[in-house]
Amino acid sequence: MKKRLILLALIAILILSTMGCGSSADYDSSGSNAFYTKDVAEEGWADTATADTGIAEEKSVEAPAESGQEDLEGYDLSRKIVYTSNIGIESKKFDEDVATVKGLISSNGGYIQSSSQYGSAEYGNRDCHFTARIPAKSYDAFMTAVGSVGSMTSKYEDVQDITSEYVDVQARLKSLDTKMERLRELEAKAETVEELLQIEDRINDVQYQIESYTAQKRVYDDQVDYSTVDITIEEVATFTEVKADTAWNRFVDAAKDSCSGFITFLQDFVIALIYIFPYALIIVVIIFIIAFIRRKKGKGPLFKYKKKKKEQEVTNTEK
């Protein structure tokens, strides 16, 4: 009996000792994060667990735009307008008009972002396309000047106000810069490797967001500072006449197109015959030479078999 009591007492002592060690370990583990959690909480944007840092940071960045109480001092609040245009031009003097448009782009402080040209001067069917970037301050003057080149057949303009988007990007960048400063302060106070790694993860995430919004801001600045104008110049023999869209005009246009198509077909057919003629002549000469050689050798005409077959058919018919 006494042995059993002693054994139970020893087991109880071992259990209590194990529980005491576990509590001490938990205390040490929680203590290692105490510095980081306490300092982050003092900065006003702590979260309950390090795994939630991405969510906490995202909410912190979006707060200025949602609350509407962010201090706008130092922000660029001027109107941010983006102009985009598309112009179609017919030209009887293609080379001259293309040079004129290039000169207008240059004289207004712009540049050609891309260009392409198709067709042939021989057939008078060339067309040229420009994508030009024109400074916003010279946009109206350029559009007026280019309208006098050739005959304008189409014109499309789009005006987009991106002021709110621009201010929002500025607010997000300011919030992220403030957050980066706080993280740098915490990094300087870090006492353990674990704390330092946690803070560096947050710094990398914030830095990525700063770079992303900075790139977006540059895109906005470029769109606002330089308007985009697409210009297409088409070479024509006569300018397209602008007429009222009536049934009679459509009938006349259809008749003209039909006649024009038929004439074009005849022209192409004659041209094709001219191309084929030398080859056809060579084939005829070859056939004549072969037939002449066969007759000289006494083999009869080149197409003797077909002729005999035809005679047999006639004989069978008479019978």
PDB file of C-alpha atoms in Angstrom:
ATOM      1  CA  MET A   1       0.000   0.000   0.000  1.00  0.00           C
ATOM      2  CA  LYS A   2       2.786   2.401   0.983  1.00  0.00           C
ATOM      3  CA  LYS A   3       4.650   1.563  -2.219  1.00  0.00           C
ATOM      4  CA  ARG A   4       1.586   2.489  -4.299  1.00  0.00           C
ATOM      5  CA  LEU A   5       1.228   5.839  -2.496  1.00  0.00           C
ATOM      6  CA  ILE A   6       4.895   6.630  -3.047  1.00  0.00           C
ATOM      7  CA  LEU A   7       4.564   5.720  -6.742  1.00  0.00           C
ATOM      8  CA  LEU A   8       1.486   7.935  -7.187  1.00  0.00           C
ATOM      9  CA  ALA A   9       3.267  10.819  -5.442  1.00  0.00           C
ATOM     10  CA  LEU A  10       6.253  10.508  -7.791  1.00  0.00           C
ATOM     11  CA  ILE A  11       3.967  10.490 -10.838  1.00  0.00           C
ATOM     12  CA  ALA A  12       2.177  13.613  -9.568  1.00  0.00           C
ATOM     13  CA  ILE A  13       5.495  15.407  -9.027  1.00  0.00           C
ATOM     14  CA  LEU A  14       6.626  14.548 -12.586  1.00  0.00           C
ATOM     15  CA  ILE A  15       3.351  15.842 -14.081  1.00  0.00           C
ATOM     16  CA  LEU A  16       3.589  19.120 -12.145  1.00  0.00           C
ATOM     17  CA  SER A  17       7.219  19.573 -13.231  1.00  0.00           C
ATOM     18  CA  THR A  18       6.308  19.045 -16.887  1.00  0.00           C
ATOM     19  CA  MET A  19       3.470  21.587 -16.696  1.00  0.00           C
ATOM     20  CA  GLY A  20       5.802  24.115 -15.108  1.00  0.00           C
ATOM     21  CA  CYS A  21       8.345  23.778 -17.942  1.00  0.00           C
ATOM     22  CA  GLY A  22       5.615  24.162 -20.555  1.00  0.00           C
ATOM     23  CA  SER A  23       4.335  27.373 -18.971  1.00  0.00           C
ATOM     24  CA  SER A  24       7.863  28.765 -18.834  1.00  0.00           C
ATOM     25  CA  ALA A  25       8.383  27.974 -22.529  1.00  0.00           C
ATOM     26  CA  ASP A  26       5.089  29.651 -23.454  1.00  0.00           C
ATOM     27  CA  TYR A  27       6.070  32.698 -21.458  1.00  0.00           C
ATOM     28  CA  ASP A  28       9.412  32.905 -23.269  1.00  0.00           C
ATOM     29  CA  SER A  29       7.767  32.472 -26.696  1.00  0.00           C
ATOM     30  CA  SER A  30       5.209  35.187 -26.083  1.00  0.00           C
ATOM     31  CA  GLY A  31       7.905  37.402 -24.668  1.00  0.00           C
ATOM     32  CA  SER A  32       9.975  37.212 -27.872  1.00  0.00           C
ATOM     33  CA  ASN A  33       7.188  38.942 -29.789  1.00  0.00           C
ATOM     34  CA  ALA A  34       6.239  41.338 -27.017  1.00  0.00           C
ATOM     35  CA  PHE A  35       8.596  44.075 -28.232  1.00  0.00           C
ATOM     36  CA  TYR A  36       7.390  43.898 -31.847  1.00  0.00           C
ATOM     37  CA  THR A  37       3.666  43.695 -31.012  1.00  0.00           C
ATOM     38  CA  LYS A  38       3.871  46.465 -28.415  1.00  0.00           C
ATOM     39  CA  ASP A  39       5.744  48.893 -30.670  1.00  0.00           C
ATOM     40  CA  VAL A  40       3.528  48.170 -33.655  1.00  0.00           C
ATOM     41  CA  ALA A  41       0.424  48.703 -31.520  1.00  0.00           C
ATOM     42  CA  GLU A  42       1.804  52.039 -30.327  1.00  0.00           C
ATOM     43  CA  GLU A  43       2.143  53.126 -33.966  1.00  0.00           C
ATOM     44  CA  GLY A  44      -1.606  52.565 -34.439  1.00  0.00           C
ATOM     45  CA  TRP A  45      -1.706  49.877 -37.135  1.00  0.00           C
ATOM     46  CA  ALA A  46      -1.022  46.602 -35.335  1.00  0.00           C
ATOM     47  CA  ASP A  47      -2.794  43.406 -36.254  1.00  0.00           C
ATOM     48  CA  THR A  48      -3.519  40.373 -34.124  1.00  0.00           C
ATOM     49  CA  ALA A  49      -1.107  38.057 -35.945  1.00  0.00           C
ATOM     50  CA  THR A  50       1.834  38.439 -38.274  1.00  0.00           C
ATOM     51  CA  ALA A  51       0.040  36.356 -40.920  1.00  0.00           C
ATOM     52  CA  ASP A  52      -2.499  39.157 -41.296  1.00  0.00           C
ATOM     53  CA  THR A  53       0.059  41.845 -42.150  1.00  0.00           C
ATOM     54  CA  GLY A  54      -0.939  42.025 -45.819  1.00  0.00           C
ATOM     55  CA  ILE A  55      -4.583  42.744 -44.952  1.00  0.00           C
ATOM     56  CA  ALA A  56      -3.693  45.294 -42.304  1.00  0.00           C
ATOM     57  CA  GLU A  57      -1.388  47.160 -44.666  1.00  0.00           C
ATOM     58  CA  GLU A  58      -3.925  47.160 -47.479  1.00  0.00           C
ATOM     59  CA  LYS A  59      -6.595  48.652 -45.231  1.00  0.00           C
ATOM     60  CA  SER A  60      -4.142  51.243 -43.992  1.00  0.00           C
ATOM     61  CA  VAL A  61      -3.344  52.336 -47.551  1.00  0.00           C
ATOM     62  CA  GLU A  62      -6.972  52.564 -48.612  1.00  0.00           C
ATOM     63  CA  ALA A  63      -8.052  54.503 -45.553  1.00  0.00           C
ATOM     64  CA  PRO A  64      -7.206  57.999 -46.905  1.00  0.00           C
ATOM     65  CA  ALA A  65      -9.271  57.539 -50.053  1.00  0.00           C
ATOM     66  CA  GLU A  66     -12.264  56.114 -48.179  1.00  0.00           C
ATOM     67  CA  SER A  67     -12.374  58.461 -45.215  1.00  0.00           C
ATOM     68  CA  GLY A  68     -11.973  61.657 -47.235  1.00  0.00           C
ATOM     69  CA  GLN A  69     -10.260  63.284 -44.245  1.00  0.00           C
ATOM     70  CA  GLU A  70      -6.677  63.009 -45.505  1.00  0.00           C
ATOM     71  CA  ASP A  71      -4.727  66.235 -45.394  1.00  0.00           C
ATOM     72  CA  LEU A  72      -4.367  67.314 -49.055  1.00  0.00           C
ATOM     73  CA  GLU A  73      -1.596  69.791 -48.378  1.00  0.00           C
ATOM     74  CA  GLY A  74       1.251  69.282 -50.847  1.00  0.00           C
ATOM     75  CA  TYR A  75      -0.912  67.389 -53.350  1.00  0.00           C
ATOM     76  CA  ASP A  76      -1.184  68.397 -57.011  1.00  0.00           C
ATOM     77  CA  LEU A  77      -4.908  69.204 -57.244  1.00  0.00           C
ATOM     78  CA  SER A  78      -4.897  70.738 -60.740  1.00  0.00           C
ATOM     79  CA  ARG A  79      -7.258  69.239 -63.306  1.00  0.00           C
ATOM     80  CA  LYS A  80      -5.764  66.221 -65.050  1.00  0.00           C
ATOM     81  CA  ILE A  81      -7.232  65.986 -68.564  1.00  0.00           C
ATOM     82  CA  VAL A  82      -6.258  63.323 -71.123  1.00  0.00           C
ATOM     83  CA  TYR A  83      -6.897  64.108 -74.813  1.00  0.00           C
ATOM     84  CA  THR A  84      -7.085  61.344 -77.446  1.00  0.00           C
ATOM     85  CA  SER A  85      -7.920  61.970 -81.116  1.00  0.00           C
ATOM     86  CA  ASN A  86      -8.230  60.117 -84.419  1.00  0.00           C
ATOM     87  CA  ILE A  87      -8.070  61.928 -87.775  1.00  0.00           C
ATOM     88  CA  GLY A  88      -8.604  60.617 -91.330  1.00  0.00           C
ATOM     89  CA  ILE A  89      -7.237  62.630 -94.293  1.00  0.00           C
ATOM     90  CA  GLU A  90      -7.460  62.156 -98.072  1.00  0.00           C
ATOM     91  CA  SER A  91      -4.552  63.529-100.097  1.00  0.00           C
ATOM     92  CA  LYS A  92      -3.905  64.242-103.774  1.00  0.00           C
ATOM     93  CA  LYS A  93      -0.319  65.295-102.962  1.00  0.00           C
ATOM     94  CA  PHE A  94       0.654  62.402-100.730  1.00  0.00           C
ATOM     95  CA  ASP A  95       4.372  63.062-100.235  1.00  0.00           C
ATOM     96  CA  GLU A  96       3.830  66.773 -99.685  1.00  0.00           C
ATOM     97  CA  ASP A  97       1.011  66.285 -97.170  1.00  0.00           C
ATOM     98  CA  VAL A  98       2.928  63.625 -95.228  1.00  0.00           C
ATOM     99  CA  ALA A  99       5.875  66.016 -94.937  1.00  0.00           C
ATOM    100  CA  THR A 100       3.511  68.804 -93.836  1.00  0.00           C
ATOM    101  CA  VAL A 101       2.011  66.683 -91.051  1.00  0.00           C
ATOM    102  CA  LYS A 102       5.480  65.669 -89.837  1.00  0.00           C
ATOM    103  CA  GLY A 103       6.471  69.331 -89.789  1.00  0.00           C
ATOM    104  CA  LEU A 104       3.372  70.280 -87.766  1.00  0.00           C
ATOM    105  CA  ILE A 105       4.134  67.572 -85.207  1.00  0.00           C
ATOM    106  CA  SER A 106       7.700  68.811 -84.799  1.00  0.00           C
ATOM    107  CA  SER A 107       6.859  72.541 -84.743  1.00  0.00           C
ATOM    108  CA  ASN A 108       4.316  71.993 -81.959  1.00  0.00           C
ATOM    109  CA  GLY A 109       6.877  70.262 -79.743  1.00  0.00           C
ATOM    110  CA  GLY A 110       5.550  66.757 -80.330  1.00  0.00           C
ATOM    111  CA  TYR A 111       7.072  63.540 -81.590  1.00  0.00           C
ATOM    112  CA  ILE A 112       6.041  60.500 -83.650  1.00  0.00           C
ATOM    113  CA  GLN A 113       5.557  57.481 -81.402  1.00  0.00           C
ATOM    114  CA  SER A 114       4.980  55.069 -84.294  1.00  0.00           C
ATOM    115  CA  SER A 115       4.376  55.198 -88.047  1.00  0.00           C
ATOM    116  CA  SER A 116       3.633  52.855 -90.949  1.00  0.00           C
ATOM    117  CA  GLN A 117       3.105  53.190 -94.706  1.00  0.00           C
ATOM    118  CA  TYR A 118       1.562  50.829 -97.271  1.00  0.00           C
ATOM    119  CA  GLY A 119       0.818  50.832-100.984  1.00  0.00           C
ATOM    120  CA  SER A 120       2.730  51.952-104.063  1.00  0.00           C
ATOM    121  CA  ALA A 121       3.271  55.350-105.672  1.00  0.00           C
ATOM    122  CA  GLU A 122       3.017  53.629-109.072  1.00  0.00           C
ATOM    123  CA  TYR A 123      -0.618  52.710-108.457  1.00  0.00           C
ATOM    124  CA  GLY A 124      -1.427  55.792-106.386  1.00  0.00           C
ATOM    125  CA  ASN A 125      -2.856  53.774-103.506  1.00  0.00           C
ATOM    126  CA  ARG A 126      -0.521  54.644-100.634  1.00  0.00           C
ATOM    127  CA  ASP A 127      -1.658  55.289 -97.094  1.00  0.00           C
ATOM    128  CA  CYS A 128       0.358  56.406 -94.090  1.00  0.00           C
ATOM    129  CA  HIS A 129      -0.461  56.123 -90.386  1.00  0.00           C
ATOM    130  CA  PHE A 130       1.051  58.174 -87.543  1.00  0.00           C
ATOM    131  CA  THR A 131       0.630  57.940 -83.798  1.00  0.00           C
ATOM    132  CA  ALA A 132       1.780  61.349 -82.597  1.00  0.00           C
ATOM    133  CA  ARG A 133       2.277  62.654 -79.048  1.00  0.00           C
ATOM    134  CA  ILE A 134       1.532  66.367 -78.817  1.00  0.00           C
ATOM    135  CA  PRO A 135       2.116  68.551 -75.715  1.00  0.00           C
ATOM    136  CA  ALA A 136      -1.232  69.343 -74.084  1.00  0.00           C
ATOM    137  CA  LYS A 137      -0.575  73.100 -74.327  1.00  0.00           C
ATOM    138  CA  SER A 138      -0.187  72.806 -78.138  1.00  0.00           C
ATOM    139  CA  TYR A 139      -3.037  70.344 -78.711  1.00  0.00           C
ATOM    140  CA  ASP A 140      -5.674  72.851 -79.923  1.00  0.00           C
ATOM    141  CA  ALA A 141      -3.238  74.650 -82.238  1.00  0.00           C
ATOM    142  CA  PHE A 142      -2.074  71.357 -83.754  1.00  0.00           C
ATOM    143  CA  MET A 143      -5.612  70.088 -84.360  1.00  0.00           C
ATOM    144  CA  THR A 144      -6.523  73.342 -86.113  1.00  0.00           C
ATOM    145  CA  ALA A 145      -3.417  73.249 -88.316  1.00  0.00           C
ATOM    146  CA  VAL A 146      -3.676  69.583 -89.306  1.00  0.00           C
ATOM    147  CA  GLY A 147      -7.311  70.125 -90.297  1.00  0.00           C
ATOM    148  CA  SER A 148      -6.143  72.213 -93.264  1.00  0.00           C
ATOM    149  CA  VAL A 149      -4.025  69.399 -94.746  1.00  0.00           C
ATOM    150  CA  GLY A 150      -5.648  67.600 -97.680  1.00  0.00           C
ATOM    151  CA  SER A 151      -9.324  66.786 -97.172  1.00  0.00           C
ATOM    152  CA  MET A 152     -10.367  65.657 -93.698  1.00  0.00           C
ATOM    153  CA  THR A 153     -12.801  62.752 -93.932  1.00  0.00           C
ATOM    154  CA  SER A 154     -13.117  61.851 -90.243  1.00  0.00           C
ATOM    155  CA  LYS A 155     -12.315  63.301 -86.844  1.00  0.00           C
ATOM    156  CA  TYR A 156     -12.824  61.779 -83.402  1.00  0.00           C
ATOM    157  CA  GLU A 157     -11.870  63.351 -80.074  1.00  0.00           C
ATOM    158  CA  ASP A 158     -12.071  61.902 -76.557  1.00  0.00           C
ATOM    159  CA  VAL A 159     -11.548  63.908 -73.359  1.00  0.00           C
ATOM    160  CA  GLN A 160     -11.058  62.064 -70.062  1.00  0.00           C
ATOM    161  CA  ASP A 161     -10.783  63.665 -66.613  1.00  0.00           C
ATOM    162  CA  ILE A 162      -8.520  61.565 -64.365  1.00  0.00           C
ATOM    163  CA  THR A 163      -8.138  64.097 -61.538  1.00  0.00           C
ATOM    164  CA  SER A 164      -9.736  61.859 -58.899  1.00  0.00           C
ATOM    165  CA  GLU A 165      -7.592  58.865 -59.898  1.00  0.00           C
ATOM    166  CA  TYR A 166      -4.463  61.018 -59.795  1.00  0.00           C
ATOM    167  CA  VAL A 167      -5.225  62.416 -56.324  1.00  0.00           C
ATOM    168  CA  ASP A 168      -6.005  58.906 -55.069  1.00  0.00           C
ATOM    169  CA  VAL A 169      -2.586  57.668 -56.224  1.00  0.00           C
ATOM    170  CA  GLN A 170      -0.913  60.595 -54.468  1.00  0.00           C
ATOM    171  CA  ALA A 171      -2.801  59.805 -51.236  1.00  0.00           C
ATOM    172  CA  ARG A 172      -1.792  56.164 -51.380  1.00  0.00           C
ATOM    173  CA  LEU A 173       1.845  57.068 -51.950  1.00  0.00           C
ATOM    174  CA  LYS A 174       1.826  59.480 -49.013  1.00  0.00           C
ATOM    175  CA  SER A 175       0.281  56.840 -46.744  1.00  0.00           C
ATOM    176  CA  LEU A 176       2.837  54.265 -47.862  1.00  0.00           C
ATOM    177  CA  ASP A 177       5.720  56.680 -47.295  1.00  0.00           C
ATOM    178  CA  THR A 178       4.484  57.288 -43.738  1.00  0.00           C
ATOM    179  CA  LYS A 179       4.213  53.562 -43.161  1.00  0.00           C
ATOM    180  CA  MET A 180       7.737  53.034 -44.486  1.00  0.00           C
ATOM    181  CA  GLU A 181       9.103  55.590 -42.009  1.00  0.00           C
ATOM    182  CA  ARG A 182       7.417  53.765 -39.108  1.00  0.00           C
ATOM    183  CA  LEU A 183       8.807  50.442 -40.285  1.00  0.00           C
ATOM    184  CA  ARG A 184      12.315  51.892 -40.482  1.00  0.00           C
ATOM    185  CA  GLU A 185      11.976  53.093 -36.896  1.00  0.00           C
ATOM    186  CA  LEU A 186      10.852  49.631 -35.784  1.00  0.00           C
ATOM    187  CA  GLU A 187      13.714  48.068 -37.724  1.00  0.00           C
ATOM    188  CA  ALA A 188      16.175  50.186 -35.765  1.00  0.00           C
ATOM    189  CA  LYS A 189      14.613  49.022 -32.469  1.00  0.00           C
ATOM    190  CA  ALA A 190      14.537  45.309 -33.335  1.00  0.00           C
ATOM    191  CA  GLU A 191      16.388  43.171 -30.795  1.00  0.00           C
ATOM    192  CA  THR A 192      16.073  39.661 -32.230  1.00  0.00           C
ATOM    193  CA  VAL A 193      16.539  38.089 -35.639  1.00  0.00           C
ATOM    194  CA  GLU A 194      12.872  37.028 -35.696  1.00  0.00           C
ATOM    195  CA  GLU A 195      11.683  40.594 -35.121  1.00  0.00           C
ATOM    196  CA  LEU A 196      14.037  41.884 -37.820  1.00  0.00           C
ATOM    197  CA  LEU A 197      12.811  39.332 -40.376  1.00  0.00           C
ATOM    198  CA  GLN A 198       9.155  40.162 -39.698  1.00  0.00           C
ATOM    199  CA  ILE A 199       9.791  43.877 -40.158  1.00  0.00           C
ATOM    200  CA  GLU A 200      11.829  43.327 -43.330  1.00  0.00           C
ATOM    201  CA  ASP A 201       8.967  41.316 -44.849  1.00  0.00           C
ATOM    202  CA  ARG A 202       6.652  44.252 -44.241  1.00  0.00           C
ATOM    203  CA  ILE A 203       9.207  46.694 -45.646  1.00  0.00           C
ATOM    204  CA  ASN A 204       9.520  44.651 -48.862  1.00  0.00           C
ATOM    205  CA  ASP A 205       5.746  44.552 -49.289  1.00  0.00           C
ATOM    206  CA  VAL A 206       5.376  48.301 -48.740  1.00  0.00           C
ATOM    207  CA  GLN A 207       8.282  49.015 -51.100  1.00  0.00           C
ATOM    208  CA  TYR A 208       6.599  46.951 -53.820  1.00  0.00           C
ATOM    209  CA  GLN A 209       3.371  48.935 -53.418  1.00  0.00           C
ATOM    210  CA  ILE A 210       5.272  52.235 -53.532  1.00  0.00           C
ATOM    211  CA  GLU A 211       6.973  51.256 -56.789  1.00  0.00           C
ATOM    212  CA  SER A 212       3.664  50.133 -58.308  1.00  0.00           C
ATOM    213  CA  TYR A 213       1.838  53.379 -57.484  1.00  0.00           C
ATOM    214  CA  THR A 214       4.834  55.459 -58.561  1.00  0.00           C
ATOM    215  CA  ALA A 215       4.775  53.754 -61.972  1.00  0.00           C
ATOM    216  CA  GLN A 216       1.027  54.413 -62.250  1.00  0.00           C
ATOM    217  CA  LYS A 217       1.607  58.082 -61.418  1.00  0.00           C
ATOM    218  CA  ARG A 218       4.228  58.333 -64.175  1.00  0.00           C
ATOM    219  CA  VAL A 219       1.749  56.884 -66.677  1.00  0.00           C
ATOM    220  CA  TYR A 220      -0.854  59.468 -65.659  1.00  0.00           C
ATOM    221  CA  ASP A 221       1.706  62.276 -65.942  1.00  0.00           C
ATOM    222  CA  ASP A 222       2.675  61.149 -69.450  1.00  0.00           C
ATOM    223  CA  GLN A 223      -0.957  60.893 -70.595  1.00  0.00           C
ATOM    224  CA  VAL A 224      -1.755  64.365 -69.251  1.00  0.00           C
ATOM    225  CA  ASP A 225       1.398  66.106 -70.495  1.00  0.00           C
ATOM    226  CA  TYR A 226       1.226  64.631 -74.014  1.00  0.00           C
ATOM    227  CA  SER A 227      -2.011  64.097 -75.940  1.00  0.00           C
ATOM    228  CA  THR A 228      -2.262  61.120 -78.321  1.00  0.00           C
ATOM    229  CA  VAL A 229      -3.317  61.806 -81.933  1.00  0.00           C
ATOM    230  CA  ASP A 230      -3.724  59.004 -84.513  1.00  0.00           C
ATOM    231  CA  ILE A 231      -3.508  60.315 -88.094  1.00  0.00           C
ATOM    232  CA  THR A 232      -4.225  58.333 -91.281  1.00  0.00           C
ATOM    233  CA  ILE A 233      -3.385  59.891 -94.681  1.00  0.00           C
ATOM    234  CA  GLU A 234      -4.811  58.118 -97.754  1.00  0.00           C
ATOM    235  CA  GLU A 235      -3.642  58.848-101.297  1.00  0.00           C
ATOM    236  CA  VAL A 236      -6.529  59.444-103.735  1.00  0.00           C
ATOM    237  CA  ALA A 237      -7.002  60.753-107.275  1.00  0.00           C
ATOM    238  CA  THR A 238     -10.144  62.694-106.315  1.00  0.00           C
ATOM    239  CA  PHE A 239     -11.538  63.696-102.955  1.00  0.00           C
ATOM    240  CA  THR A 240     -14.589  61.865-101.669  1.00  0.00           C
ATOM    241  CA  GLU A 241     -17.645  64.037-102.167  1.00  0.00           C
ATOM    242  CA  VAL A 242     -19.750  64.454 -99.064  1.00  0.00           C
ATOM    243  CA  LYS A 243     -23.403  64.011-100.054  1.00  0.00           C
ATOM    244  CA  ALA A 244     -26.686  63.580 -98.272  1.00  0.00           C
ATOM    245  CA  ASP A 245     -27.527  59.952 -97.513  1.00  0.00           C
ATOM    246  CA  THR A 246     -30.596  59.636 -99.762  1.00  0.00           C
ATOM    247  CA  ALA A 247     -31.934  56.650-101.720  1.00  0.00           C
ATOM    248  CA  TRP A 248     -31.077  58.295-105.047  1.00  0.00           C
ATOM    249  CA  ASN A 249     -27.496  59.012-103.996  1.00  0.00           C
ATOM    250  CA  ARG A 250     -27.070  55.418-102.843  1.00  0.00           C
ATOM    251  CA  PHE A 251     -28.428  54.193-106.216  1.00  0.00           C
ATOM    252  CA  VAL A 252     -26.016  56.430-108.141  1.00  0.00           C
ATOM    253  CA  ASP A 253     -23.083  55.355-105.976  1.00  0.00           C
ATOM    254  CA  ALA A 254     -23.955  51.678-106.485  1.00  0.00           C
ATOM    255  CA  ALA A 255     -24.111  52.157-110.279  1.00  0.00           C
ATOM    256  CA  LYS A 256     -20.769  53.978-110.280  1.00  0.00           C
ATOM    257  CA  ASP A 257     -19.160  51.294-108.144  1.00  0.00           C
ATOM    258  CA  SER A 258     -20.531  48.571-110.420  1.00  0.00           C
ATOM    259  CA  CYS A 259     -19.196  50.231-113.586  1.00  0.00           C
ATOM    260  CA  SER A 260     -15.890  50.940-111.918  1.00  0.00           C
ATOM    261  CA  GLY A 261     -15.623  47.317-110.809  1.00  0.00           C
ATOM    262  CA  PHE A 262     -16.381  46.030-114.333  1.00  0.00           C
ATOM    263  CA  ILE A 263     -13.800  48.338-115.903  1.00  0.00           C
ATOM    264  CA  THR A 264     -11.237  47.247-113.331  1.00  0.00           C
ATOM    265  CA  PHE A 265     -12.010  43.595-114.145  1.00  0.00           C
ATOM    266  CA  LEU A 266     -11.455  44.182-117.888  1.00  0.00           C
ATOM    267  CA  GLN A 267      -8.206  45.979-117.196  1.00  0.00           C
ATOM    268  CA  ASP A 268      -6.967  43.171-114.981  1.00  0.00           C
ATOM    269  CA  PHE A 269      -8.034  40.579-117.581  1.00  0.00           C
ATOM    270  CA  VAL A 270      -6.103  42.306-120.377  1.00  0.00           C
ATOM    271  CA  ILE A 271      -3.067  42.678-118.129  1.00  0.00           C
ATOM    272  CA  ALA A 272      -3.279  38.968-117.280  1.00  0.00           C
ATOM    273  CA  LEU A 273      -3.355  38.080-121.003  1.00  0.00           C
ATOM    274  CA  ILE A 274      -0.275  40.196-121.568  1.00  0.00           C
ATOM    275  CA  TYR A 275       1.517  38.362-118.787  1.00  0.00           C
ATOM    276  CA  ILE A 276       0.430  34.946-120.148  1.00  0.00           C
ATOM    277  CA  PHE A 277       1.168  35.647-123.849  1.00  0.00           C
ATOM    278  CA  PRO A 278       4.941  34.882-123.815  1.00  0.00           C
ATOM    279  CA  TYR A 279       4.372  31.556-122.067  1.00  0.00           C
ATOM    280  CA  ALA A 280       1.520  30.635-124.421  1.00  0.00           C
ATOM    281  CA  LEU A 281       3.702  31.472-127.425  1.00  0.00           C
ATOM    282  CA  ILE A 282       6.488  29.218-126.150  1.00  0.00           C
ATOM    283  CA  ILE A 283       4.030  26.343-125.649  1.00  0.00           C
ATOM    284  CA  VAL A 284       2.669  26.733-129.213  1.00  0.00           C
ATOM    285  CA  VAL A 285       6.189  26.711-130.676  1.00  0.00           C
ATOM    286  CA  ILE A 286       7.084  23.549-128.726  1.00  0.00           C
ATOM    287  CA  ILE A 287       3.937  21.776-129.950  1.00  0.00           C
ATOM    288  CA  PHE A 288       4.684  22.811-133.554  1.00  0.00           C
ATOM    289  CA  ILE A 289       8.250  21.477-133.337  1.00  0.00           C
ATOM    290  CA  ILE A 290       7.101  18.131-131.915  1.00  0.00           C
ATOM    291  CA  ALA A 291       4.450  17.771-134.626  1.00  0.00           C
ATOM    292  CA  PHE A 292       6.991  18.597-137.351  1.00  0.00           C
ATOM    293  CA  ILE A 293       9.447  15.975-136.047  1.00  0.00           C
ATOM    294  CA  ARG A 294       6.744  13.304-135.911  1.00  0.00           C
ATOM    295  CA  ARG A 295       5.700  13.920-139.511  1.00  0.00           C
ATOM    296  CA  LYS A 296       9.286  13.856-140.690  1.00  0.00           C
ATOM    297  CA  LYS A 297       9.767  10.446-139.087  1.00  0.00           C
ATOM    298  CA  GLY A 298       6.557   9.188-140.661  1.00  0.00           C
ATOM    299  CA  LYS A 299       4.702   8.787-137.419  1.00  0.00           C
ATOM    300  CA  GLY A 300       1.797  10.846-138.579  1.00  0.00           C
ATOM    301  CA  PRO A 301       0.094  13.776-136.907  1.00  0.00           C
ATOM    302  CA  LEU A 302       0.597  14.419-133.207  1.00  0.00           C
ATOM    303  CA  PHE A 303      -3.100  13.922-132.480  1.00  0.00           C
ATOM    304  CA  LYS A 304      -3.624  10.939-134.799  1.00  0.00           C
ATOM    305  CA  TYR A 305      -5.100   8.725-132.065  1.00  0.00           C
ATOM    306  CA  LYS A 306      -7.852  11.157-131.293  1.00  0.00           C
ATOM    307  CA  LYS A 307      -8.662  11.588-134.982  1.00  0.00           C
ATOM    308  CA  LYS A 308      -8.972   7.809-135.533  1.00  0.00           C
ATOM    309  CA  LYS A 309     -11.177   7.469-132.522  1.00  0.00           C
ATOM    310  CA  LYS A 310     -13.450  10.180-133.879  1.00  0.00           C
ATOM    311  CA  GLU A 311     -13.669   8.449-137.317  1.00  0.00           C
ATOM    312  CA  GLN A 312     -14.613   5.150-135.656  1.00  0.00           C
ATOM    313  CA  GLU A 313     -17.403   6.861-133.773  1.00  0.00           C
ATOM    314  CA  VAL A 314     -18.763   8.334-137.049  1.00  0.00           C
ATOM    315  CA  THR A 315     -18.592   4.882-138.757  1.00  0.00           C
ATOM    316  CA  ASN A 316     -20.420   3.202-135.904  1.00  0.00           C
ATOM    317  CA  THR A 317     -23.117   5.848-136.105  1.00  0.00           C
ATOM    318  CA  GLU A 318     -23.630   5.284-139.871  1.00  0.00           C
ATOM    319  CA  LYS A 319     -23.977   1.543-139.299  1.00  0.00           C
TER     320      LYS A 319
END
